[in-house]
Amino acid sequence: AAPEPEDWLYQQLGAAEGLEKITDGLLREIEHDPQIVHHFQDTDIARFRKLLIEQLCELSGGPCKYSGASMQESHTGFQITQADFDNLVGHLIKVMTEQQVAISAQNRLLAKLAPMYRDVVYR
């Protein structure tokens, strides 16, 4: 079998348009989640959206470079709990499912995001 292209995951997520839809869906979920929305009260949402798209694009093998702060830097002081983190992951899964992203691609993206847990939770 031929090796999969470096941008396989990026393509599975819908490339640039798909990542925008996933990000916008996730922002809607956050906005309606009283458990985690307060973590975003002082966030520049337009900038956050741009950086999240960049980050997902780079992580998935797309043509982008993430230009934001490290996960540790950008989450220090927020006291994000494991429950908050799990909530956000649940919203991401819901949105990807709604966007008809294949389970294999969802799992691949979640595996790339999982190592960030220690840089985000209880900082």
mmCIF file of C-alpha atoms in Angstrom:
data_model
loop_
_atom_site.group_PDB
_atom_site.id
_atom_site.type_symbol
_atom_site.label_atom_id
_atom_site.label_comp_id
_atom_site.label_asym_id
_atom_site.label_seq_id
_atom_site.Cartn_x
_atom_site.Cartn_y
_atom_site.Cartn_z
ATOM 1 C CA ALA A 1 0.000 0.000 0.000
ATOM 2 C CA ALA A 2 1.166 3.522 -0.744
ATOM 3 C CA PRO A 3 2.048 5.640 2.281
ATOM 4 C CA GLU A 4 -0.663 8.131 3.186
ATOM 5 C CA PRO A 5 0.024 11.740 2.230
ATOM 6 C CA GLU A 6 1.372 14.057 4.960
ATOM 7 C CA ASP A 7 -1.810 16.104 4.698
ATOM 8 C CA TRP A 8 -4.160 13.088 4.977
ATOM 9 C CA LEU A 9 -5.670 14.276 8.266
ATOM 10 C CA TYR A 10 -5.945 17.868 7.033
ATOM 11 C CA GLN A 11 -7.877 16.610 4.005
ATOM 12 C CA GLN A 12 -10.052 14.331 6.169
ATOM 13 C CA LEU A 13 -10.973 17.332 8.332
ATOM 14 C CA GLY A 14 -12.137 19.192 5.220
ATOM 15 C CA ALA A 15 -8.983 21.242 4.579
ATOM 16 C CA ALA A 16 -9.209 25.009 5.241
ATOM 17 C CA GLU A 17 -13.006 25.201 4.895
ATOM 18 C CA GLY A 18 -13.543 22.176 7.130
ATOM 19 C CA LEU A 19 -11.269 23.540 9.844
ATOM 20 C CA GLU A 20 -13.152 26.849 9.770
ATOM 21 C CA LYS A 21 -16.469 25.003 10.168
ATOM 22 C CA ILE A 22 -15.093 22.865 13.008
ATOM 23 C CA THR A 23 -13.693 25.944 14.777
ATOM 24 C CA ASP A 24 -16.902 27.950 14.326
ATOM 25 C CA GLY A 25 -18.950 25.011 15.604
ATOM 26 C CA LEU A 26 -16.672 24.658 18.612
ATOM 27 C CA LEU A 27 -16.980 28.388 19.367
ATOM 28 C CA ARG A 28 -20.787 28.053 19.289
ATOM 29 C CA GLU A 29 -20.620 25.096 21.682
ATOM 30 C CA ILE A 30 -18.341 27.015 24.079
ATOM 31 C CA GLU A 31 -20.648 30.039 23.964
ATOM 32 C CA HIS A 32 -23.569 27.890 25.171
ATOM 33 C CA ASP A 33 -21.662 25.945 27.836
ATOM 34 C CA PRO A 34 -21.977 27.620 31.249
ATOM 35 C CA GLN A 35 -19.256 25.342 32.671
ATOM 36 C CA ILE A 36 -16.488 26.666 30.409
ATOM 37 C CA VAL A 37 -17.639 29.895 28.733
ATOM 38 C CA HIS A 38 -16.251 32.012 31.605
ATOM 39 C CA HIS A 39 -12.706 30.925 30.663
ATOM 40 C CA PHE A 40 -13.185 32.898 27.425
ATOM 41 C CA GLN A 41 -14.696 36.093 28.865
ATOM 42 C CA ASP A 42 -11.536 38.172 28.307
ATOM 43 C CA THR A 43 -10.526 36.404 25.076
ATOM 44 C CA ASP A 44 -10.279 38.179 21.739
ATOM 45 C CA ILE A 45 -12.524 35.647 19.980
ATOM 46 C CA ALA A 46 -11.520 36.676 16.438
ATOM 47 C CA ARG A 47 -7.842 36.169 17.319
ATOM 48 C CA PHE A 48 -8.604 32.934 19.181
ATOM 49 C CA ARG A 49 -10.504 31.649 16.129
ATOM 50 C CA LYS A 50 -7.601 32.490 13.790
ATOM 51 C CA LEU A 51 -5.050 30.817 16.067
ATOM 52 C CA LEU A 52 -7.166 27.703 16.637
ATOM 53 C CA ILE A 53 -7.600 27.259 12.881
ATOM 54 C CA GLU A 54 -3.826 27.691 12.426
ATOM 55 C CA GLN A 55 -3.091 25.201 15.175
ATOM 56 C CA LEU A 56 -5.511 22.564 13.885
ATOM 57 C CA CYS A 57 -4.186 23.102 10.365
ATOM 58 C CA GLU A 58 -0.549 22.632 11.403
ATOM 59 C CA LEU A 59 -1.343 19.657 13.669
ATOM 60 C CA SER A 60 -3.253 17.923 10.878
ATOM 61 C CA GLY A 61 -0.464 18.285 8.322
ATOM 62 C CA GLY A 62 -1.907 21.276 6.518
ATOM 63 C CA PRO A 63 0.061 24.184 5.044
ATOM 64 C CA CYS A 64 -0.220 26.448 8.124
ATOM 65 C CA LYS A 65 2.171 27.481 10.881
ATOM 66 C CA TYR A 66 0.732 28.158 14.337
ATOM 67 C CA SER A 67 1.727 31.687 15.376
ATOM 68 C CA GLY A 68 0.318 31.782 18.914
ATOM 69 C CA ALA A 69 1.836 31.303 22.357
ATOM 70 C CA SER A 70 2.597 27.847 23.732
ATOM 71 C CA MET A 71 -0.324 25.994 25.295
ATOM 72 C CA GLN A 72 1.352 26.319 28.689
ATOM 73 C CA GLU A 73 1.776 30.094 28.319
ATOM 74 C CA SER A 74 -1.721 30.720 27.009
ATOM 75 C CA HIS A 75 -3.477 28.661 29.721
ATOM 76 C CA THR A 76 -1.489 29.638 32.837
ATOM 77 C CA GLY A 77 -3.694 31.259 35.450
ATOM 78 C CA PHE A 78 -6.972 29.901 34.086
ATOM 79 C CA GLN A 79 -7.192 26.972 36.528
ATOM 80 C CA ILE A 80 -8.805 24.794 33.873
ATOM 81 C CA THR A 81 -10.013 21.560 35.443
ATOM 82 C CA GLN A 82 -10.035 18.088 33.960
ATOM 83 C CA ALA A 83 -13.833 18.413 33.702
ATOM 84 C CA ASP A 84 -13.453 21.673 31.718
ATOM 85 C CA PHE A 85 -10.932 20.007 29.407
ATOM 86 C CA ASP A 86 -13.154 16.945 28.941
ATOM 87 C CA ASN A 87 -16.121 19.217 28.200
ATOM 88 C CA LEU A 88 -14.221 20.987 25.441
ATOM 89 C CA VAL A 89 -13.109 17.664 23.956
ATOM 90 C CA GLY A 90 -16.739 16.483 24.019
ATOM 91 C CA HIS A 91 -17.791 19.603 22.132
ATOM 92 C CA LEU A 92 -15.028 19.064 19.575
ATOM 93 C CA ILE A 93 -16.157 15.463 19.000
ATOM 94 C CA LYS A 94 -19.789 16.595 18.637
ATOM 95 C CA VAL A 95 -18.840 19.250 16.086
ATOM 96 C CA MET A 96 -16.617 16.905 14.081
ATOM 97 C CA THR A 97 -19.425 14.323 14.035
ATOM 98 C CA GLU A 98 -21.878 16.990 12.840
ATOM 99 C CA GLN A 99 -19.360 17.884 10.089
ATOM 100 C CA GLN A 100 -19.294 14.189 9.134
ATOM 101 C CA VAL A 101 -15.588 13.800 9.879
ATOM 102 C CA ALA A 102 -14.715 10.089 9.838
ATOM 103 C CA ILE A 103 -14.166 8.512 13.276
ATOM 104 C CA SER A 104 -10.630 7.488 12.215
ATOM 105 C CA ALA A 105 -9.789 11.135 11.464
ATOM 106 C CA GLN A 106 -11.434 12.322 14.713
ATOM 107 C CA ASN A 107 -9.336 9.824 16.671
ATOM 108 C CA ARG A 108 -6.161 10.875 14.856
ATOM 109 C CA LEU A 109 -6.784 14.555 15.677
ATOM 110 C CA LEU A 110 -7.647 13.798 19.305
ATOM 111 C CA ALA A 111 -4.406 11.787 19.610
ATOM 112 C CA LYS A 112 -2.479 14.845 18.399
ATOM 113 C CA LEU A 113 -4.285 17.114 20.875
ATOM 114 C CA ALA A 114 -4.046 14.762 23.881
ATOM 115 C CA PRO A 115 -0.412 15.601 24.792
ATOM 116 C CA MET A 116 -1.491 19.229 25.318
ATOM 117 C CA TYR A 117 -3.558 18.160 28.348
ATOM 118 C CA ARG A 118 -0.656 18.620 30.762
ATOM 119 C CA ASP A 119 0.028 22.124 29.395
ATOM 120 C CA VAL A 120 -3.598 23.224 29.770
ATOM 121 C CA VAL A 121 -5.079 21.686 32.929
ATOM 122 C CA TYR A 122 -4.473 23.105 36.444
ATOM 123 C CA ARG A 123 -2.059 25.822 35.305
#
